[in-house]
Coordinates of C-alpha atoms and ligand atoms in Angstrom, one line a residue:
M871 CA 0.1 -0.1 0.0
E872 CA 0.9 3.6 -0.3
A873 CA 0.9 6.1 2.8
V874 CA 1.7 9.5 3.6
I875 CA 3.2 9.9 7.3
A876 CA 3.6 13.3 8.9
L877 CA 6.6 13.2 11.0
L878 CA 6.7 15.8 13.9
P879 CA 10.3 15.3 15.5
G880 CA 9.8 18.2 18.2
D881 CA 12.4 18.8 20.8
G882 CA 14.9 17.3 23.0
I883 CA 15.0 13.6 22.3
G884 CA 12.1 13.9 20.0
P885 CA 14.2 14.0 16.8
E886 CA 16.2 10.9 17.6
V887 CA 13.4 8.7 18.5
T888 CA 11.3 9.9 15.6
R889 CA 14.4 9.1 13.3
A890 CA 14.5 5.6 14.9
A891 CA 10.7 5.1 14.4
A892 CA 10.9 6.1 11.0
D893 CA 14.0 3.7 10.3
V894 CA 11.8 1.0 11.3
L895 CA 8.9 1.8 9.2
E896 CA 11.3 2.1 6.3
A897 CA 12.3 -1.2 6.9
V898 CA 8.6 -2.4 7.1
A899 CA 8.1 -0.8 3.7
G900 CA 11.0 -2.4 2.3
T901 CA 10.1 -5.8 3.7
F902 CA 6.6 -5.8 3.0
R903 CA 6.5 -4.0 -0.3
H904 CA 4.7 -0.8 1.0
E905 CA 5.4 2.6 0.0
F906 CA 5.6 5.3 2.8
E907 CA 6.2 8.8 2.2
F908 CA 7.7 10.8 5.0
S909 CA 7.9 14.4 5.5
E910 CA 8.9 16.5 8.5
Y911 CA 6.8 19.5 10.2
P912 CA 7.8 21.6 12.9
V913 CA 5.9 21.5 16.4
G914 CA 6.7 22.6 20.0
G915 CA 9.7 24.6 20.9
A916 CA 11.3 23.9 17.7
A917 CA 8.4 25.6 15.8
I918 CA 8.4 28.6 18.5
D919 CA 12.1 29.3 17.6
D920 CA 11.9 29.2 13.9
F921 CA 7.9 30.6 13.6
G922 CA 7.1 32.0 16.9
D923 CA 4.2 29.5 17.1
P924 CA 4.1 26.0 18.6
L925 CA 1.8 24.7 16.1
P926 CA 2.1 26.5 12.5
A927 CA -0.9 26.4 10.3
A928 CA 1.1 24.4 7.6
T929 CA 1.7 21.8 10.3
V930 CA -1.8 21.2 10.9
R931 CA -2.7 21.0 7.2
A932 CA -0.1 18.6 6.5
C933 CA -1.2 16.3 9.6
L934 CA -5.0 16.5 8.6
A935 CA -3.9 15.6 5.0
A936 CA -1.7 12.8 6.0
D937 CA -2.7 9.0 6.5
A938 CA -1.1 9.1 10.0
V939 CA 1.1 11.5 12.1
F940 CA 4.1 10.5 14.2
L941 CA 5.2 12.8 16.9
G942 CA 8.5 12.6 18.9
A943 CA 8.1 15.2 21.9
V944 CA 7.6 18.6 23.0
G945 CA 9.2 20.9 25.5
G946 CA 12.4 21.9 27.3
P947 CA 13.9 24.4 29.9
K948 CA 14.5 26.8 27.0
W949 CA 10.8 27.4 26.6
S950 CA 9.6 26.7 30.2
D951 CA 9.6 30.4 31.5
P952 CA 6.1 30.3 33.3
K953 CA 5.5 33.9 32.1
A954 CA 6.0 32.9 28.4
A955 CA 3.1 33.8 26.3
V956 CA 3.6 30.6 24.1
R957 CA 4.6 27.3 25.4
P958 CA 5.7 24.2 23.1
E959 CA 3.1 21.9 25.0
Q960 CA 0.3 24.2 23.5
G961 CA 1.4 23.0 20.2
L962 CA 0.9 19.5 21.1
L963 CA -2.5 20.0 22.9
K964 CA -3.6 22.1 20.0
L965 CA -2.8 19.5 17.4
R966 CA -4.7 16.8 19.6
R967 CA -7.8 19.1 19.4
E968 CA -7.3 19.9 15.7
M969 CA -7.2 16.1 14.8
K970 CA -9.9 15.4 17.0
V971 CA -8.1 12.3 18.5
F972 CA -10.2 12.0 21.6
A973 CA -9.0 8.5 22.8
N974 CA -5.2 8.0 23.7
L975 CA -4.5 4.3 23.9
R976 CA -1.6 3.6 26.1
P977 CA -0.8 -0.3 26.3
V978 CA 1.5 -1.5 29.3
T979 CA 2.8 -4.9 29.1
V980 CA 5.8 -6.3 31.1
H981 CA 8.2 -8.4 29.2
R982 CA 10.3 -10.8 31.2
S983 CA 13.6 -9.7 29.5
V984 CA 13.4 -6.3 31.0
A985 CA 11.1 -6.7 34.0
S986 CA 14.3 -6.5 36.5
A987 CA 14.6 -2.9 35.5
S988 CA 11.3 -2.2 37.4
P989 CA 11.7 -1.5 41.0
L990 CA 8.7 -3.7 41.7
K991 CA 8.8 -7.3 42.7
P992 CA 8.7 -9.9 39.8
E993 CA 5.6 -11.5 41.2
I994 CA 3.7 -8.4 41.3
I995 CA 4.5 -7.5 37.6
E996 CA 4.7 -10.8 35.9
G997 CA 2.2 -11.0 33.3
V998 CA 0.8 -7.5 33.5
D999 CA -1.2 -6.6 30.3
I1000 CA -3.3 -3.2 30.8
C1001 CA -4.7 -1.1 28.1
F1002 CA -5.3 2.7 29.4
V1003 CA -7.8 4.5 27.2
R1004 CA -7.3 8.2 28.2
E1005 CA -9.8 10.7 27.1
L1006 CA -7.6 13.4 25.2
T1007 CA -9.4 16.2 24.0
G1008 CA -11.3 17.4 26.9
G1009 CA -11.5 18.0 30.7
I1010 CA -9.3 20.5 32.8
Y1011 CA -6.4 20.5 30.0
F1012 CA -9.0 22.4 27.6
G1013 CA -11.0 24.4 30.2
E1014 CA -10.9 28.2 30.6
K1015 CA -7.7 29.3 32.5
R1016 CA -7.5 32.6 34.3
R1017 CA -5.1 34.0 36.9
E1018 CA -5.9 37.6 38.3
N1019 CA -5.3 39.2 41.6
G1020 CA -3.5 36.1 43.1
V1021 CA -6.5 33.9 42.3
A1022 CA -5.8 31.1 39.6
T1023 CA -8.7 28.9 38.0
D1024 CA -8.9 26.1 35.8
V1025 CA -12.1 24.8 34.7
C1026 CA -12.9 21.1 33.9
T1027 CA -15.9 20.3 31.8
Y1028 CA -17.2 17.1 30.2
T1029 CA -20.2 16.6 28.1
E1030 CA -21.9 13.3 28.1
D1031 CA -21.2 12.8 24.4
E1032 CA -17.4 13.2 25.2
V1033 CA -17.6 10.5 27.8
A1034 CA -19.8 8.2 25.8
R1035 CA -17.5 7.8 22.7
V1036 CA -14.2 7.2 24.9
V1037 CA -16.2 4.6 27.0
R1038 CA -17.5 2.9 23.9
L1039 CA -14.1 2.6 22.5
A1040 CA -12.9 1.2 25.7
C1041 CA -15.5 -1.3 25.8
R1042 CA -14.9 -2.3 22.2
L1043 CA -11.3 -2.9 23.0
A1044 CA -12.2 -4.8 26.1
R1045 CA -14.4 -7.2 24.0
E1046 CA -11.4 -8.1 22.0
R1047 CA -9.5 -8.8 25.4
R1048 CA -10.4 -10.2 28.7
G1049 CA -13.7 -8.3 28.8
R1050 CA -13.2 -6.2 31.7
V1051 CA -13.2 -2.3 31.8
T1052 CA -12.3 -0.4 35.0
S1053 CA -13.5 3.3 34.7
V1054 CA -11.7 5.6 37.0
D1055 CA -13.0 8.7 38.3
K1056 CA -13.1 10.9 41.5
A1057 CA -17.1 10.6 41.8
N1058 CA -17.0 11.3 45.6
V1059 CA -15.7 14.7 45.0
L1060 CA -16.3 16.1 41.2
E1061 CA -19.4 16.7 39.3
T1062 CA -17.5 15.7 36.1
S1063 CA -16.7 12.3 37.6
R1064 CA -20.4 11.7 38.8
L1065 CA -21.5 12.4 35.1
W1066 CA -18.4 10.2 34.0
R1067 CA -19.7 7.3 36.0
D1068 CA -23.4 7.8 35.1
V1069 CA -22.4 7.6 31.2
A1070 CA -20.1 4.8 31.7
T1071 CA -22.5 2.7 33.6
R1072 CA -25.2 3.1 31.0
I1073 CA -23.1 2.6 28.1
A1074 CA -21.8 -0.5 29.4
A1075 CA -25.2 -1.9 30.5
E1076 CA -27.0 -0.8 27.1
E1077 CA -24.4 -1.5 24.5
F1078 CA -21.9 -4.0 25.8
P1079 CA -23.6 -6.8 27.8
G1080 CA -20.7 -9.1 27.6
V1081 CA -18.3 -6.5 29.0
H1082 CA -17.8 -6.2 32.9
M1083 CA -17.8 -2.7 33.9
E1084 CA -16.3 -1.6 37.1
H1085 CA -15.7 1.9 38.8
A1086 CA -12.7 2.9 40.9
L1087 CA -11.8 6.3 42.5
V1088 CA -8.5 7.5 41.3
D1089 CA -6.5 7.5 44.3
A1090 CA -7.6 4.0 45.2
A1091 CA -6.7 2.9 41.5
A1092 CA -3.3 4.5 41.9
M1093 CA -2.6 2.5 44.7
Q1094 CA -3.9 -0.8 43.2
L1095 CA -1.9 -0.2 40.1
L1096 CA 1.3 -1.1 42.1
Q1097 CA -0.4 -3.6 44.4
N1098 CA -2.3 -6.1 42.1
P1099 CA -1.8 -4.3 38.4
R1100 CA -2.8 -7.9 37.0
G1101 CA -6.1 -6.9 38.2
Y1102 CA -6.6 -4.5 35.4
D1103 CA -7.5 -5.2 31.7
V1104 CA -8.8 -1.9 30.1
V1105 CA -8.6 1.3 32.1
V1106 CA -10.6 4.0 30.8
T1107 CA -10.2 7.6 32.4
E1108 CA -10.6 11.3 31.9
N1109 CA -7.6 13.4 30.4
M1110 CA -5.6 14.4 33.6
F1111 CA -6.1 11.1 35.6
G1112 CA -4.9 9.3 32.5
D1113 CA -1.9 11.4 32.2
I1114 CA -0.9 10.9 35.7
L1115 CA -1.8 7.0 36.1
T1116 CA 0.0 6.1 32.8
D1117 CA 3.4 7.7 34.0
E1118 CA 2.9 5.7 37.2
A1119 CA 2.1 2.5 35.3
S1120 CA 5.4 3.0 33.1
V1121 CA 7.0 1.8 36.1
L1122 CA 5.6 -1.5 35.9
A1123 CA 6.9 -2.0 32.4
G1124 CA 10.7 -1.0 33.6
S1125 CA 11.1 2.2 31.9
I1126 CA 8.9 5.1 30.5
G1127 CA 11.1 4.6 27.3
L1128 CA 9.3 1.6 26.4
L1129 CA 5.6 2.7 26.2
P1130 CA 3.9 3.7 22.9
S1131 CA 0.6 5.5 22.5
A1132 CA -2.0 5.8 19.9
S1133 CA -4.4 8.8 19.8
L1134 CA -7.5 8.2 17.6
A1135 CA -10.3 10.2 16.2
E1136 CA -13.8 9.0 14.9
S1137 CA -12.3 9.2 11.5
G1138 CA -9.1 10.5 9.8
P1139 CA -5.5 10.2 10.5
G1140 CA -4.4 9.0 14.0
L1141 CA -1.5 10.7 16.1
Y1142 CA 1.2 8.4 17.3
E1143 CA 3.8 9.3 20.0
P1144 CA 5.8 7.6 22.6
I1145 CA 4.5 8.5 26.2
H1146 CA 7.9 9.8 27.5
G1147 CA 8.8 13.4 27.2
S1148 CA 11.5 15.3 25.6
A1149 CA 14.1 14.2 28.2
P1150 CA 16.4 17.5 27.4
D1151 CA 19.1 16.0 29.6
L1152 CA 19.6 13.1 27.2
A1153 CA 19.0 15.0 23.8
G1154 CA 21.5 14.5 21.1
R1155 CA 23.6 11.9 23.0
G1156 CA 22.1 8.6 21.5
L1157 CA 20.9 7.7 25.0
A1158 CA 17.2 7.8 24.6
N1159 CA 15.3 4.4 24.4
P1160 CA 13.5 4.3 21.0
C1161 CA 11.3 1.5 22.0
G1162 CA 8.3 3.5 23.0
A1163 CA 8.5 5.4 19.6
I1164 CA 9.3 2.2 17.4
L1165 CA 6.2 0.5 19.2
S1166 CA 3.9 3.6 18.4
G1167 CA 5.0 3.0 14.8
A1168 CA 3.6 -0.4 15.3
L1169 CA 0.3 1.0 16.5
L1170 CA 0.2 3.5 13.5
L1171 CA 0.5 0.6 11.2
R1172 CA -2.3 -1.4 13.0
H1173 CA -4.8 1.4 13.7
S1174 CA -4.3 4.0 10.7
L1175 CA -2.9 1.7 8.0
G1176 CA -4.7 -1.6 8.9
L1177 CA -1.4 -3.4 8.6
A1178 CA -1.8 -5.9 11.4
R1179 CA 0.8 -8.4 10.3
E1180 CA 3.2 -5.7 9.8
A1181 CA 2.4 -4.3 13.4
E1182 CA 3.0 -7.7 14.9
A1183 CA 6.4 -8.0 12.9
V1184 CA 7.6 -4.5 14.5
E1185 CA 6.6 -5.8 17.8
T1186 CA 8.2 -9.0 17.6
A1187 CA 11.3 -7.6 16.5
V1188 CA 11.6 -5.1 19.4
Y1189 CA 11.2 -8.0 21.9
T1190 CA 13.5 -10.0 20.1
T1191 CA 16.0 -7.5 20.2
L1192 CA 15.4 -6.8 24.0
R1193 CA 15.9 -10.6 24.5
R1194 CA 19.1 -10.6 22.7
G1195 CA 20.4 -8.2 25.4
L1196 CA 20.5 -4.9 23.6
R1197 CA 20.1 -2.1 26.2
T1198 CA 19.8 1.6 26.1
A1199 CA 21.0 3.6 29.0
D1200 CA 17.6 3.6 30.8
L1201 CA 17.5 -0.3 30.8
A1202 CA 21.3 -0.8 31.5
A1203 CA 22.0 -1.8 35.2
S1204 CA 25.1 0.6 34.9
A1205 CA 27.0 2.7 32.4
D1206 CA 29.1 -0.5 31.5
H1207 CA 26.0 -2.3 30.5
I1208 CA 24.9 0.1 27.9
S1209 CA 25.0 -2.1 24.7
A1210 CA 23.0 0.2 22.2
S1211 CA 22.5 3.8 21.3
T1212 CA 19.2 4.9 20.1
A1213 CA 20.4 4.4 16.5
D1214 CA 22.0 0.9 17.2
F1215 CA 18.8 -0.2 18.6
A1216 CA 16.6 0.9 15.8
A1217 CA 19.0 -0.6 13.4
A1218 CA 18.8 -3.9 15.2
V1219 CA 15.1 -3.9 15.1
A1220 CA 15.2 -3.1 11.3
D1221 CA 17.4 -6.1 10.7
E1222 CA 15.1 -8.2 12.7
I1223 CA 12.4 -7.4 10.4
A1224 CA 14.4 -7.5 7.2
G1225 CA 15.6 -11.0 8.5
E1226 CA 12.0 -12.2 8.9
G1227 CA 11.0 -11.1 5.3
Q1228 CA 13.8 -13.2 4.1
G1229 CA 12.6 -16.0 6.1
R1230 CA 9.3 -15.8 4.4
A1231 CA 10.7 -15.4 0.9
I1232 CA 12.6 -18.6 1.5
A1233 CA 9.6 -20.7 3.1
Ligands
IPM769 C1 1.7 13.3 27.6 C2 2.5 14.6 28.1 C3 1.5 15.9 27.9 C4 0.2 15.7 28.6 C5 2.2 17.2 28.1 C6 3.6 17.3 27.3 C7 1.2 18.3 27.8 O1 2.7 14.5 29.6 O2 1.6 13.3 26.6 O3 1.2 12.4 28.6 O4 -0.1 16.1 29.6 O5 -0.8 15.3 27.8
MG770 MG1 2.1 12.7 30.4

């Protein structure tokens, strides 16, 4: 197939991990005979520097016209003056809104070969397989913000429709998995959470009789996530809680550098990004773990291009490469144990994929 993929490298380690993901997607194209056309567009701090705007109009146009969008990371100390009128993060938030990607899928799985990198006990994390579905275009992130006379306000709003569509997507996913959805809220305190709980209960009961829906308060869920993470299958929650819980959940996997995400709209291109940030301290040194980015590429193949076999080939290649012992800095027990730079790791994954292609040709 032919596909147009917009690359938004962004800031910090963003360009390095984007290159890694694009190299692996190139390998997929070569092995499985597809044609992917890549073009790069500015976003975040890099776009502020060059255009005075964290999301130039040309970037939005290109993203909406593409088959899929890949974003590295945005942000960094250079642009974090709290008084600055524009911030890199505004570019990412606006892009999510413009692309209407309301559902952010963040799968968290634990792989035996890197489980020792987690500070949690092996018996707690073994076999963990959670898919977080974070609402991405509503809530406190997008409500009115004000600051005057020493008083600051952030408004959190949700409509029934906004809750219904993301809960529906979570229930559909659960149907393909173990059939359980945990809806996380703070219904003992927040009105938006009471609405969330009502809608989640109704959608599950009326539309998904085979799915078991349970509700959890976010504080208790944050604790359970570390005490009994195997108890979760699909977790659906609002924007802010999802942001916090998924960083917490990355500790289960061993490194935040391992985790991918897919942000999906009702129709149109999806937005794919590793869940980690721009890690300015690691930038330009080949130290970043590209797994989250490469696995986001796999999600892109699966969800935006409908290439399930190719997506699996990428995932298998990543885990084989980890099993073979390649370790970027975040996963190495000490500096002596670093056995791969960002680019080395991506090249090894690309080789695995090409090797698999050859295997198939011979068979
Ligand atoms: C994430 C990030 C973003 C968010 C930031 C960079 C605005 O933390 O994608 O999880 O809060 O959504
Ligand atoms: Mg976050």
